[in-house]
Amino acid sequence: MFENHLLSLAIWLPILSGVLVLFVGGDSQAKLARWIALIGAAVSFLATLPLFTQFQDLHAGMQFIEDKVWISQFNIHYALGIDGISLFFVILNSFTTLLVILAGWEVIQSRVSHYMAAFLIMSGLINGSFAAMDAVLFYVFFEAMLIPMYLIIGIWGGPRRVYASVKFFLYTLLGSLLLLVAFLYLHKASGGSFSIADFQSLSLSRDIQILLFVAFFASFAVKVPMWPVHTWLPDAHVEAPTGGSMVLAAITLKIGAYGFLRFCLPIAPVASHELSWLIVLLSLVAVVYIGMVALVQADMKKLIAYSSISHMGFVTLGFFLFEGSQLNPYAVEGALLQMISHGFVSAAMFFCVGVMYDRVHSRQIADYGGVVNTMPKFAAFFLLFAMANAGLPATSGFVGEFLVIMGATKANFWVAVLAATTLIFGAGYTLWMYKRVIFGAVANSHVAELTDVNGRELLVLIILAATVLGMGLYPDLFAQKMHASVTNLITLVADKQAAVAGLSQ
């Protein structure tokens, strides 16, 4: 019955679950709200698993396609589909939402139903962004997902939550305005279609492609975020509740990088090639400079936030490494694997900080020390995630970084050398933080009174540890699903460049 509507289920099940949670009412019914949210998140996640099991690895195009006319006057369609590039992000998003519901189970005590509903509704909107095949549908989901995150930071965040939420909203909204202008131009150029596939089939002049590239870059670079439009992210992470930071790092940053693959490269391949040096330069600044900024942070969440910017710099670097006129397949696949890995690892790191914050109510590194003495189970899991964040082999953090560095070596040796410094900086800021927080003698009475993780927290840690180790030990489970779509994208970009070059001669 539902096998032809799996993507609609992935979108609307969490949204409807969120609406149902809202009807539960005030905090007197908090327990009921939690259980409805958990069941809704679990069912929504299970609904995405057939996307993985039924996915045809050798098929490069869109699968699980749904296409209905939405607004006939403007030829706008409710069109959904995923390929090997977008498959894992739908699953990762639903998986993260389930963990976020568990993470906030006991921590959130006020407006519980609103908190749970915000995450569920946002989960559906994010899935819509990854699955949309119509530009207007994508734009609606892309913009609407800002609203729940704005509320999550603004209502349940820290002391400067209003400042952080407004800054987050304005940065990401203003960047998206040029995206709408680009879509309207492409609608006209394609003869009245908003189909993303029709946009990708257009043969546009070099000058038009450069203008479109600028519009796409303005929108997606802020979402990633790339240096120098990254300043909203540390503020948002520091003020957001633990669940907000988990979703922000694990999922919402990925939509910006996804936009580069879905729009920038296939629609404006000539501009992407000519301006790839700019993306590579900004990405290397994120890897090197932001890595050094992370080294001096005194706040654990701010350190991990800067770490996310550095790791996402690795992603954009991999997407724009050209050998001649062709993208490097190792780098592109490595960047995609890095996106998935970062979703697991960053969510785990923010959850670990949240576990300590719930007990001590401080994120300052100086307020800790000797945590291993009172929380040995927690310290063991935190060590695994810290190692993964530093790119240790056999963890998920190593796989994507290795492939991007290997691809960079083929494109430019010195770019590879600078990119590889992420392994040094990553180990530096992550392990130094871990040493100061976890090892040594018990630093103060607050640490002495800590209790180790409870059953709920242990469950979340075990699940995240399994994903980090599973991907690190068997990355082919992920790579084989995306290979055909990545190859198709690389071929499309190269062929369109050649076509534009032929027209200009």
mmCIF file with all atom_site columns, C-alpha atoms in Angstrom, residues 226-227 277-292 310 313-314 316-317 321 408 412 414-421 425:
data_model
loop_
_atom_site.group_PDB
_atom_site.id
_atom_site.type_symbol
_atom_site.label_atom_id
_atom_site.label_alt_id
_atom_site.label_comp_id
_atom_site.label_asym_id
_atom_site.label_entity_id
_atom_site.label_seq_id
_atom_site.pdbx_PDB_ins_code
_atom_site.Cartn_x
_atom_site.Cartn_y
_atom_site.Cartn_z
_atom_site.occupancy
_atom_site.B_iso_or_equiv
_atom_site.pdbx_formal_charge
_atom_site.auth_seq_id
_atom_site.auth_comp_id
_atom_site.auth_asym_id
_atom_site.auth_atom_id
_atom_site.pdbx_PDB_model_num
ATOM 1  C CA . MET A 1 226 ? 31.927 28.229 4.933  1.00 0.00 ? 226 MET A CA 1
ATOM 2  C CA . TRP A 1 227 ? 34.420 30.795 6.116  1.00 0.00 ? 227 TRP A CA 1
ATOM 3  C CA . TRP A 1 277 ? 39.953 27.690 -6.866 1.00 0.00 ? 277 TRP A CA 1
ATOM 4  C CA . LEU A 1 278 ? 37.853 30.028 -4.695 1.00 0.00 ? 278 LEU A CA 1
ATOM 5  C CA . ILE A 1 279 ? 35.963 27.160 -3.058 1.00 0.00 ? 279 ILE A CA 1
ATOM 6  C CA . VAL A 1 280 ? 39.199 25.241 -2.521 1.00 0.00 ? 280 VAL A CA 1
ATOM 7  C CA . LEU A 1 281 ? 40.835 28.307 -0.969 1.00 0.00 ? 281 LEU A CA 1
ATOM 8  C CA . LEU A 1 282 ? 37.913 28.999 1.393  1.00 0.00 ? 282 LEU A CA 1
ATOM 9  C CA . SER A 1 283 ? 37.742 25.319 2.286  1.00 0.00 ? 283 SER A CA 1
ATOM 10 C CA . LEU A 1 284 ? 41.446 25.213 3.158  1.00 0.00 ? 284 LEU A CA 1
ATOM 11 C CA . VAL A 1 285 ? 41.015 28.324 5.312  1.00 0.00 ? 285 VAL A CA 1
ATOM 12 C CA . ALA A 1 286 ? 38.250 26.465 7.166  1.00 0.00 ? 286 ALA A CA 1
ATOM 13 C CA . VAL A 1 287 ? 40.422 23.384 7.586  1.00 0.00 ? 287 VAL A CA 1
ATOM 14 C CA . VAL A 1 288 ? 43.582 25.187 8.757  1.00 0.00 ? 288 VAL A CA 1
ATOM 15 C CA . TYR A 1 289 ? 42.530 28.514 10.299 1.00 0.00 ? 289 TYR A CA 1
ATOM 16 C CA . ILE A 1 290 ? 39.308 27.325 11.942 1.00 0.00 ? 290 ILE A CA 1
ATOM 17 C CA . GLY A 1 291 ? 41.206 24.303 13.239 1.00 0.00 ? 291 GLY A CA 1
ATOM 18 C CA . MET A 1 292 ? 43.606 26.664 14.998 1.00 0.00 ? 292 MET A CA 1
ATOM 19 C CA . SER A 1 310 ? 36.650 22.631 9.844  1.00 0.00 ? 310 SER A CA 1
ATOM 20 C CA . GLY A 1 313 ? 35.504 22.599 4.933  1.00 0.00 ? 313 GLY A CA 1
ATOM 21 C CA . PHE A 1 314 ? 36.837 19.170 4.083  1.00 0.00 ? 314 PHE A CA 1
ATOM 22 C CA . THR A 1 316 ? 33.380 21.417 0.183  1.00 0.00 ? 316 THR A CA 1
ATOM 23 C CA . LEU A 1 317 ? 37.042 20.848 -0.693 1.00 0.00 ? 317 LEU A CA 1
ATOM 24 C CA . LEU A 1 321 ? 38.609 19.224 -6.689 1.00 0.00 ? 321 LEU A CA 1
ATOM 25 C CA . ALA A 1 408 ? 43.533 16.040 -3.464 1.00 0.00 ? 408 ALA A CA 1
ATOM 26 C CA . ASN A 1 412 ? 47.336 19.175 -6.393 1.00 0.00 ? 412 ASN A CA 1
ATOM 27 C CA . TRP A 1 414 ? 50.125 21.049 -1.867 1.00 0.00 ? 414 TRP A CA 1
ATOM 28 C CA . VAL A 1 415 ? 46.356 21.204 -1.480 1.00 0.00 ? 415 VAL A CA 1
ATOM 29 C CA . ALA A 1 416 ? 46.568 17.657 -0.135 1.00 0.00 ? 416 ALA A CA 1
ATOM 30 C CA . VAL A 1 417 ? 49.303 18.679 2.321  1.00 0.00 ? 417 VAL A CA 1
ATOM 31 C CA . LEU A 1 418 ? 47.211 21.551 3.688  1.00 0.00 ? 418 LEU A CA 1
ATOM 32 C CA . ALA A 1 419 ? 44.107 19.375 3.829  1.00 0.00 ? 419 ALA A CA 1
ATOM 33 C CA . ALA A 1 420 ? 45.989 16.705 5.765  1.00 0.00 ? 420 ALA A CA 1
ATOM 34 C CA . THR A 1 421 ? 46.731 19.194 8.534  1.00 0.00 ? 421 THR A CA 1
ATOM 35 C CA . PHE A 1 425 ? 44.657 20.023 14.322 1.00 0.00 ? 425 PHE A CA 1
#
